[in-house]
């Protein structure tokens, strides 16, 4: 008699292997909304960059390449291009991962690190246990304190804060609440960070684009209220129910920072048109002087508006750059209790966000204070990162502006530059011939193949028809920036020659 195991093995080995018996690997077998979804910052150019990186790692194949490393300027992922983690944050997390370090004698850590870790452990069951769905109350209280101080005393409340695995999950949760049918639309900036277009495609919501004004004389890439109204009215005419407006401030990919008047104007627009505001503020601490960050929460209260607001923040950006830890939060404001309960239910499906990430948010919102043993080192580290980013952004934008046919915004904040390029007619034809989706894909692909610099074509973010751009970060280490600039310059020159 055969054993149960041998019967299973026999069944498996005789199971039909043709595609007709597969669920996903048949035509139309995958959710068409997901097939349609695009996400340029991880698109074909990045995939090619990863192939080249593998090639460079194999010594015998690397000699055929004209460079010895791929420089990833495609994504705001600071630690992947050499930014060092901030010591205080990692020391606290180390103890949370290994609590026995608390009793190490002598202690490898300053006393405030140990104190902070003890506090988090005392208010949780450690990083291995689920927390309440929206996150640990103790950490939500710290967020409340920090945003109250950021917003000049405007109160916040911990039951309006939901910790998530990165801002991305919070954005998706709010979009899920908003989209009821394909006729529901969300206003998104063009150019935009593709989290919004991709999520909307995946949940079959309508994208309602509004254009940022690259040609504004004084305030490049600013947001114009007349353009918001045009976009809203166009969508209404097409029968779309406009539910929300996404504003990314500071902007990705544009690096633009909204003035107080602009933020107030947007709040009034949303109130007039009964549209919820989704304020993506993940770059709120990446703001270069003289620009100033004004939160939408503050603006809504200053204007005395009852418009509904969801604002997002993250540990991935700022000066911590802890993208891999996957932590962020959303604050909701002016929302009904029933809506709040629904958001609670949606985030509860994930049980809770990762607890190490929650601890990272706690440190972002409550860093060492003057007089604390870690204060000096913390201030030096974050100051060096911030000042380095500002210097690198200036160096790269100034250089790009000297390239033939290129105009580049000076970054007021965030981590990106979005230069406009003039693409010769022959290059446009070549892109068509190769079946590429846009001429700037050809530009970025050739830049990668010739220099190893990985950027993202402007078409991945949306742009005005007939204009071409690419997005680059200014994150590579300072000692590599001169090289990056010179490689980009010589590539650009050769590209124009080749296709002129
Ligand atoms: C504008 C914007 N929003 C959200 C995110 C996602 O952030 P997180 O890593 O917190 O999910 C990014 C990441 O680059 C971003 O640029």
Coordinates of C-alpha atoms and ligand atoms in Angstrom, one line a residue:
X1 CA 0.0 0.0 0.0
X2 CA 1.4 3.4 -0.9
X3 CA 1.9 6.0 1.9
X4 CA -0.1 9.3 1.9
X5 CA 3.2 11.2 1.1
X6 CA 3.9 9.0 -1.9
X7 CA 0.3 9.5 -3.2
X8 CA 0.7 13.3 -3.0
X9 CA 4.1 13.1 -4.8
X10 CA 2.5 10.9 -7.4
X11 CA -0.4 13.3 -7.9
X12 CA 1.9 16.3 -8.1
X13 CA 4.2 14.6 -10.7
X14 CA 1.2 13.6 -12.9
X15 CA -0.5 17.0 -12.6
X16 CA -1.0 18.6 -16.0
X17 CA 1.6 21.2 -16.7
X18 CA 0.1 23.0 -19.7
X19 CA -0.9 26.6 -19.4
X20 CA -4.6 26.0 -19.7
X21 CA -4.5 24.6 -16.2
X22 CA -2.9 27.7 -14.8
X23 CA -4.9 30.5 -13.1
X24 CA -2.6 33.5 -13.7
X25 CA -0.5 32.4 -16.7
X26 CA -3.3 32.6 -19.2
X27 CA -4.4 35.5 -21.4
X28 CA -6.5 37.8 -19.1
X29 CA -5.5 35.8 -16.1
X30 CA -4.2 38.8 -14.1
X31 CA -6.3 41.7 -12.9
X32 CA -6.2 44.1 -15.9
X33 CA -6.0 47.2 -13.7
X34 CA -2.6 45.9 -12.4
X35 CA -1.4 45.0 -15.9
X36 CA -2.2 48.6 -16.9
X37 CA -0.5 50.1 -13.9
X38 CA 2.9 51.8 -14.5
X39 CA 5.6 52.8 -12.0
X40 CA 8.4 54.7 -13.7
X41 CA 10.8 55.1 -10.8
X42 CA 11.2 51.3 -10.9
X43 CA 10.7 50.9 -14.7
X44 CA 12.8 49.5 -17.5
X45 CA 15.7 51.9 -17.1
X46 CA 16.2 50.8 -13.5
X47 CA 15.9 47.1 -14.5
X48 CA 18.6 47.7 -17.1
X49 CA 20.7 49.5 -14.4
X50 CA 20.4 46.4 -12.2
X51 CA 21.5 44.2 -15.1
X52 CA 24.6 46.4 -15.6
X53 CA 25.4 46.3 -11.9
X54 CA 25.4 42.5 -12.1
X55 CA 27.7 42.7 -15.1
X56 CA 30.0 45.0 -13.3
X57 CA 30.2 42.6 -10.4
X58 CA 31.4 39.9 -12.7
X59 CA 35.0 40.9 -13.4
X60 CA 35.4 39.2 -16.8
X61 CA 32.3 41.1 -18.2
X62 CA 32.8 44.5 -16.7
X63 CA 35.7 45.5 -18.9
X64 CA 33.4 46.0 -21.9
X65 CA 31.7 48.9 -20.1
X66 CA 32.8 52.5 -20.3
X67 CA 32.4 53.1 -16.5
X68 CA 33.0 51.1 -13.3
X69 CA 29.9 51.8 -11.3
X70 CA 26.2 52.5 -11.7
X71 CA 25.2 55.8 -9.9
X72 CA 21.6 55.5 -8.9
X73 CA 20.1 59.0 -9.3
X74 CA 16.7 57.6 -10.1
X75 CA 15.1 57.4 -6.6
X76 CA 15.2 59.3 -3.4
X77 CA 16.9 56.5 -1.5
X78 CA 19.7 58.3 0.3
X79 CA 21.4 55.4 2.0
X80 CA 21.6 53.4 -1.2
X81 CA 24.1 56.0 -2.5
X82 CA 26.2 56.3 0.6
X83 CA 24.4 58.5 3.1
X84 CA 25.2 57.2 6.6
X85 CA 22.4 56.5 9.1
X86 CA 22.1 58.9 12.0
X87 CA 23.8 57.4 15.0
X88 CA 21.2 58.2 17.7
X89 CA 18.3 56.6 15.8
X90 CA 20.3 53.4 15.0
X91 CA 21.6 53.1 18.6
X92 CA 18.0 53.2 20.0
X93 CA 16.8 50.7 17.4
X94 CA 19.8 48.4 18.3
X95 CA 18.6 48.2 21.9
X96 CA 15.0 47.6 20.7
X97 CA 16.2 44.7 18.6
X98 CA 18.5 43.3 21.4
X99 CA 17.1 44.5 24.8
X100 CA 19.8 42.7 26.7
X101 CA 22.1 45.6 25.7
X102 CA 20.4 47.7 28.3
X103 CA 22.3 45.9 31.1
X104 CA 25.6 45.8 29.2
X105 CA 28.3 47.0 31.6
X106 CA 30.0 49.2 30.6
X107 CA 27.2 50.4 28.3
X108 CA 28.2 50.9 24.7
X109 CA 25.6 53.7 24.4
X110 CA 25.1 57.2 25.9
X111 CA 22.5 57.3 28.7
X112 CA 19.8 59.1 26.7
X113 CA 19.9 56.3 24.1
X114 CA 19.3 53.7 26.8
X115 CA 16.6 55.9 28.4
X116 CA 14.8 56.3 25.1
X117 CA 14.9 52.6 24.3
X118 CA 13.7 51.8 27.8
X119 CA 10.8 54.2 27.4
X120 CA 9.7 52.6 24.1
X121 CA 10.0 49.1 25.6
X122 CA 8.0 50.2 28.7
X123 CA 5.1 51.4 26.4
X124 CA 5.0 48.4 24.2
X125 CA 5.6 44.6 24.2
X126 CA 8.8 45.0 22.2
X127 CA 9.3 45.0 18.5
X128 CA 8.2 41.4 18.1
X129 CA 4.6 42.0 19.1
X130 CA 1.7 43.6 17.2
X131 CA 0.7 47.0 18.5
X132 CA -2.7 48.7 18.3
X133 CA -3.7 49.1 14.6
X134 CA -2.9 52.8 14.2
X135 CA 0.4 52.4 16.2
X136 CA 1.5 52.7 19.8
X137 CA -0.4 55.4 21.7
X138 CA 2.8 56.6 23.3
X139 CA 4.4 57.3 19.9
X140 CA 1.2 58.9 18.5
X141 CA 1.3 61.3 21.5
X142 CA 4.9 62.2 20.5
X143 CA 3.8 63.0 17.0
X144 CA 1.0 65.1 18.4
X145 CA 3.5 67.1 20.4
X146 CA 5.8 67.6 17.5
X147 CA 3.2 68.7 15.0
X148 CA 1.6 71.1 17.6
X149 CA 5.0 72.7 18.0
X150 CA 5.6 72.7 14.2
X151 CA 2.2 74.4 13.6
X152 CA 2.8 77.2 16.1
X153 CA 0.6 75.7 18.8
X154 CA -2.3 74.5 16.7
X155 CA -3.6 71.5 18.5
X156 CA -3.5 67.9 17.2
X157 CA -5.0 64.7 18.6
X158 CA -3.5 61.2 18.8
X159 CA -6.7 59.5 17.7
X160 CA -6.3 61.3 14.3
X161 CA -2.8 59.8 13.8
X162 CA -2.3 56.5 12.0
X163 CA 1.2 55.0 11.8
X164 CA 1.8 53.0 8.6
X165 CA 4.6 51.1 6.7
X166 CA 5.8 54.2 4.9
X167 CA 3.7 57.1 3.7
X168 CA 2.9 55.0 0.7
X169 CA 0.6 52.7 2.7
X170 CA -1.2 55.7 4.2
X171 CA -1.8 57.3 0.8
X172 CA -3.2 54.0 -0.5
X173 CA -5.5 53.6 2.5
X174 CA -7.0 57.1 1.9
X175 CA -7.3 56.6 -1.8
X176 CA -9.2 53.3 -1.1
X177 CA -11.6 55.2 1.1
X178 CA -12.2 57.8 -1.6
X179 CA -12.7 55.8 -4.8
X180 CA -16.1 54.2 -5.0
X181 CA -16.4 53.7 -8.8
X182 CA -14.5 54.5 -12.0
X183 CA -16.3 57.8 -12.1
X184 CA -14.6 59.0 -8.9
X185 CA -11.5 61.1 -9.7
X186 CA -8.6 62.5 -7.8
X187 CA -6.8 65.6 -8.9
X188 CA -3.1 64.9 -9.2
X189 CA -0.2 67.3 -10.2
X190 CA 1.6 66.9 -13.5
X191 CA 4.4 66.1 -13.1
X192 CA 3.6 63.9 -10.1
X193 CA 5.1 61.2 -8.0
X194 CA 3.7 58.0 -9.7
X195 CA 2.4 56.5 -6.4
X196 CA -0.8 58.4 -7.1
X197 CA -1.3 57.4 -10.8
X198 CA -0.3 53.8 -10.1
X199 CA -2.6 53.4 -7.1
X200 CA -5.5 55.0 -8.9
X201 CA -5.0 52.7 -11.9
X202 CA -4.9 49.7 -9.6
X203 CA -8.2 50.6 -7.8
X204 CA -9.8 51.8 -11.1
X205 CA -10.2 55.5 -10.0
X206 CA -9.9 58.4 -12.5
X207 CA -6.8 60.6 -12.6
X208 CA -7.7 64.3 -12.9
X209 CA -4.5 66.0 -14.0
X210 CA -3.6 69.6 -13.2
X211 CA -0.4 71.1 -14.6
X212 CA 2.3 72.8 -12.6
X213 CA 3.6 75.9 -14.3
X214 CA 7.2 75.3 -15.4
X215 CA 7.3 78.7 -17.2
X216 CA 6.1 80.8 -14.3
X217 CA 8.6 83.6 -14.5
X218 CA 9.2 84.2 -10.8
X219 CA 8.2 80.9 -9.3
X220 CA 9.0 78.0 -11.5
X221 CA 6.8 74.9 -11.1
X222 CA 4.3 76.8 -9.0
X223 CA 0.7 75.8 -8.6
X224 CA -1.9 78.1 -10.1
X225 CA -5.5 78.2 -8.8
X226 CA -7.0 79.0 -12.2
X227 CA -5.3 75.8 -13.5
X228 CA -6.9 73.9 -10.6
X229 CA -10.3 75.2 -11.5
X230 CA -9.8 74.4 -15.2
X231 CA -8.8 70.8 -14.3
X232 CA -11.8 70.5 -11.9
X233 CA -14.3 71.9 -14.4
X234 CA -13.0 69.7 -17.2
X235 CA -13.4 66.6 -15.1
X236 CA -16.9 67.6 -14.0
X237 CA -17.9 68.1 -17.6
X238 CA -16.7 64.5 -18.3
X239 CA -19.0 63.3 -15.6
X240 CA -16.2 62.7 -13.1
X241 CA -16.9 63.2 -9.4
X242 CA -13.8 65.0 -8.1
X243 CA -13.2 63.7 -4.6
X244 CA -9.8 64.9 -3.6
X245 CA -6.8 67.0 -4.6
X246 CA -3.3 65.7 -4.1
X247 CA -0.6 68.3 -3.4
X248 CA 3.0 67.3 -3.0
X249 CA 4.8 70.0 -1.0
X250 CA 7.8 70.2 -1.3
X251 CA 7.4 68.9 -4.8
X252 CA 8.5 65.6 -6.2
X253 CA 9.9 65.7 -9.0
X254 CA 9.9 69.5 -9.1
X255 CA 11.6 70.5 -5.9
X256 CA 9.1 73.5 -5.6
X257 CA 8.0 74.7 -2.2
X258 CA 4.6 76.4 -1.9
X259 CA 4.3 79.8 -0.2
X260 CA 1.9 80.5 2.6
X261 CA -0.4 82.4 0.2
X262 CA -0.4 79.5 -2.2
X263 CA -1.3 77.0 0.5
X264 CA -4.1 79.2 1.8
X265 CA -5.4 79.6 -1.8
X266 CA -5.4 75.9 -2.3
X267 CA -7.4 75.4 0.9
X268 CA -10.0 77.9 -0.2
X269 CA -10.2 76.2 -3.7
X270 CA -10.9 72.9 -2.0
X271 CA -13.4 74.3 0.3
X272 CA -15.3 76.1 -2.6
X273 CA -15.4 72.9 -4.6
X274 CA -15.9 70.5 -1.7
X275 CA -12.7 68.5 -2.4
X276 CA -10.7 66.7 0.3
X277 CA -7.0 67.6 0.5
X278 CA -4.3 64.9 0.4
X279 CA -1.2 66.8 1.5
X280 CA 1.9 64.8 0.7
X281 CA 4.5 66.4 3.0
X282 CA 7.1 63.8 3.2
X283 CA 9.8 66.3 2.3
X284 CA 8.7 68.9 4.9
X285 CA 12.2 69.1 6.5
X286 CA 14.0 69.2 3.1
X287 CA 13.4 72.9 2.6
X288 CA 16.2 75.2 1.6
X289 CA 16.2 78.9 2.8
X290 CA 14.6 81.3 2.0
X291 CA 11.7 78.9 1.3
X292 CA 9.6 78.0 4.3
X293 CA 7.4 75.0 4.9
X294 CA 3.8 75.8 5.8
X295 CA 1.8 72.6 6.6
X296 CA -1.7 72.2 5.2
X297 CA -3.0 71.5 8.7
X298 CA -1.8 74.9 9.8
X299 CA -3.2 76.6 6.7
X300 CA -6.6 74.9 7.1
X301 CA -6.9 76.2 10.7
X302 CA -5.5 79.6 9.8
X303 CA -8.1 80.0 7.0
X304 CA -10.8 78.7 9.4
X305 CA -11.8 76.1 6.9
X306 CA -13.7 72.8 7.6
X307 CA -12.2 71.1 4.5
X308 CA -11.2 67.5 5.1
X309 CA -7.5 66.9 5.2
X310 CA -5.1 64.0 5.2
X311 CA -1.4 64.9 5.6
X312 CA 1.4 62.4 5.2
X313 CA 4.9 62.2 6.6
X314 CA 7.7 59.6 6.5
X315 CA 11.1 58.6 7.9
X316 CA 12.2 57.8 4.4
X317 CA 13.1 61.4 3.5
X318 CA 14.2 64.5 5.5
X319 CA 17.7 64.0 6.8
X320 CA 17.2 60.5 8.3
X321 CA 16.6 58.9 4.8
X322 CA 15.5 55.6 6.5
X323 CA 13.7 54.3 3.4
X324 CA 14.2 50.7 4.2
X325 CA 12.7 50.9 7.6
X326 CA 9.3 51.6 6.0
X327 CA 7.6 54.0 8.4
X328 CA 5.4 57.0 8.1
X329 CA 2.0 58.3 9.3
X330 CA -1.1 60.2 8.2
X331 CA -2.8 62.8 10.3
X332 CA -6.5 63.4 9.5
X333 CA -8.3 66.6 10.2
X334 CA -11.9 67.8 9.9
X335 CA -13.1 64.2 9.3
X336 CA -16.3 62.7 10.8
X337 CA -16.0 60.1 13.4
X338 CA -17.5 57.5 11.0
X339 CA -14.8 58.3 8.4
X340 CA -12.1 58.0 11.1
X341 CA -13.5 54.6 12.1
X342 CA -13.4 53.5 8.4
X343 CA -9.8 54.5 8.1
X344 CA -9.1 52.6 11.4
X345 CA -10.7 49.5 9.8
X346 CA -8.7 49.9 6.6
X347 CA -5.3 50.1 8.4
X348 CA -6.4 47.3 10.8
X349 CA -6.3 44.9 7.8
X350 CA -2.5 45.2 8.1
X351 CA -2.8 44.5 11.8
X352 CA -0.3 47.3 12.5
X353 CA 2.7 48.9 11.0
X354 CA 6.1 47.5 11.7
X355 CA 7.1 48.4 15.3
X356 CA 10.8 49.2 14.6
X357 CA 9.4 51.7 12.1
X358 CA 7.1 53.2 14.7
X359 CA 10.2 53.6 16.9
X360 CA 12.0 55.4 14.1
X361 CA 9.0 57.8 13.7
X362 CA 9.2 58.4 17.5
X363 CA 12.8 59.5 17.1
X364 CA 12.2 61.6 14.1
X365 CA 9.5 63.5 15.9
X366 CA 11.3 63.7 19.2
X367 CA 15.1 64.0 18.5
X368 CA 17.7 64.6 21.2
X369 CA 17.4 68.0 22.9
X370 CA 20.1 70.5 24.0
X371 CA 21.7 69.2 27.1
X372 CA 21.1 65.5 26.2
X373 CA 24.3 63.5 25.9
X374 CA 23.6 62.7 22.2
X375 CA 22.5 66.2 21.2
X376 CA 25.8 67.4 19.8
X377 CA 26.5 64.4 17.6
X378 CA 22.9 64.3 16.4
X379 CA 23.0 68.0 15.5
X380 CA 26.3 67.6 13.7
X381 CA 25.1 64.6 11.7
X382 CA 21.8 66.0 10.6
X383 CA 23.3 69.5 9.9
X384 CA 26.0 67.9 7.7
X385 CA 23.5 65.9 5.7
X386 CA 21.2 68.9 5.3
X387 CA 23.9 71.3 4.2
X388 CA 25.4 68.7 1.9
X389 CA 22.1 68.3 0.1
X390 CA 21.7 72.0 -0.3
X391 CA 25.3 72.4 -1.7
X392 CA 24.8 69.4 -4.1
X393 CA 21.5 70.7 -5.4
X394 CA 23.0 74.0 -6.2
X395 CA 26.1 72.5 -7.9
X396 CA 24.0 70.2 -10.1
X397 CA 21.3 72.8 -11.0
X398 CA 23.9 75.4 -11.8
X399 CA 25.8 73.0 -14.1
X400 CA 22.7 71.7 -15.8
X401 CA 21.7 75.3 -16.7
X402 CA 24.9 75.6 -18.7
X403 CA 24.2 72.6 -20.9
X404 CA 23.0 73.5 -24.4
X405 CA 19.2 73.5 -24.6
X406 CA 18.7 72.6 -20.9
X407 CA 16.8 74.7 -18.3
X408 CA 16.7 73.5 -14.8
X409 CA 14.8 74.7 -11.7
X410 CA 16.8 75.7 -8.7
X411 CA 15.6 73.3 -6.0
X412 CA 13.8 75.0 -3.1
X413 CA 13.4 71.6 -1.4
X414 CA 13.0 67.8 -1.6
X415 CA 15.7 65.7 -3.2
X416 CA 15.3 66.2 -7.0
X417 CA 15.9 68.3 -10.0
X418 CA 13.7 68.1 -13.1
X419 CA 15.6 69.7 -16.0
X420 CA 13.9 70.3 -19.3
X421 CA 15.8 69.1 -22.3
X422 CA 15.5 69.9 -25.9
X423 CA 15.5 66.6 -27.8
X424 CA 16.6 66.8 -31.5
X425 CA 14.1 65.7 -34.2
X426 CA 16.3 62.7 -35.1
X427 CA 16.3 61.5 -31.5
X428 CA 12.5 61.7 -31.5
X429 CA 12.4 59.6 -34.7
X430 CA 14.9 57.1 -33.2
X431 CA 12.8 56.7 -30.1
X432 CA 9.8 56.0 -32.3
X433 CA 11.8 53.5 -34.3
X434 CA 12.8 51.6 -31.1
X435 CA 9.2 51.6 -30.0
X436 CA 10.0 53.6 -26.8
X437 CA 7.2 55.3 -25.0
X438 CA 8.8 58.8 -25.3
X439 CA 12.0 60.5 -26.5
X440 CA 13.2 61.1 -23.0
X441 CA 13.3 57.4 -22.4
X442 CA 15.9 57.2 -25.2
X443 CA 17.8 60.0 -23.5
X444 CA 17.9 58.4 -20.1
X445 CA 18.6 54.9 -21.5
X446 CA 21.6 56.2 -23.5
X447 CA 22.8 58.2 -20.5
X448 CA 22.8 55.0 -18.5
X449 CA 24.5 53.0 -21.2
X450 CA 27.2 55.6 -21.6
X451 CA 27.8 56.9 -18.1
X452 CA 26.3 54.5 -15.7
X453 CA 24.1 57.3 -14.3
X454 CA 20.5 56.1 -13.8
X455 CA 17.8 58.8 -14.0
X456 CA 14.1 58.7 -14.7
X457 CA 12.5 60.0 -17.9
X458 CA 10.1 63.0 -17.4
X459 CA 7.4 61.0 -19.2
X460 CA 7.2 58.7 -16.1
X461 CA 5.9 61.7 -14.0
X462 CA 3.8 63.3 -16.8
X463 CA 4.7 66.5 -18.5
X464 CA 3.2 69.0 -20.9
X465 CA 2.9 67.6 -24.4
X466 CA 6.0 68.4 -26.5
X467 CA 8.2 69.0 -23.5
X468 CA 10.9 66.5 -22.3
X469 CA 12.6 66.2 -19.0
X470 CA 14.5 63.8 -16.8
X471 CA 14.5 63.6 -13.0
X472 CA 17.7 63.2 -11.1
X473 CA 18.3 63.2 -7.4
X474 CA 21.2 65.1 -6.0
X475 CA 22.0 62.4 -3.4
X476 CA 25.3 60.9 -4.5
X477 CA 28.2 61.7 -2.1
X478 CA 29.8 65.1 -2.5
X479 CA 33.1 63.7 -3.8
X480 CA 31.2 62.1 -6.7
X481 CA 29.2 65.1 -7.7
X482 CA 31.9 66.7 -9.9
X483 CA 32.2 63.4 -11.7
X484 CA 28.4 63.1 -12.1
X485 CA 28.2 66.6 -13.5
X486 CA 31.0 66.1 -16.0
X487 CA 29.7 62.7 -17.2
X488 CA 26.2 64.2 -17.7
X489 CA 27.8 67.2 -19.6
X490 CA 29.8 65.1 -22.0
X491 CA 26.9 62.6 -22.5
X492 CA 24.5 65.5 -23.3
X493 CA 27.0 67.0 -25.7
X494 CA 27.5 63.7 -27.5
X495 CA 23.7 63.0 -27.6
X496 CA 23.1 66.4 -29.3
X497 CA 25.9 65.7 -31.8
X498 CA 24.7 62.2 -32.5
X499 CA 21.2 63.2 -33.4
X500 CA 21.8 66.6 -34.9
Ligands
LIG1 C1 6.2 62.5 -2.8 C2 6.4 61.2 -2.2 N1 5.4 60.6 -1.4 C3 5.5 59.4 -0.8 C4 6.7 58.7 -1.0 C5 6.8 57.4 -0.3 O1 7.4 57.4 0.9 P1 7.5 56.2 1.9 O2 8.9 55.6 1.7 O3 7.3 56.7 3.2 O4 6.5 55.2 1.5 C6 7.7 59.2 -1.8 C7 8.9 58.4 -2.0 O5 9.8 58.8 -2.7 C8 7.6 60.5 -2.4 O6 8.5 61.0 -3.1

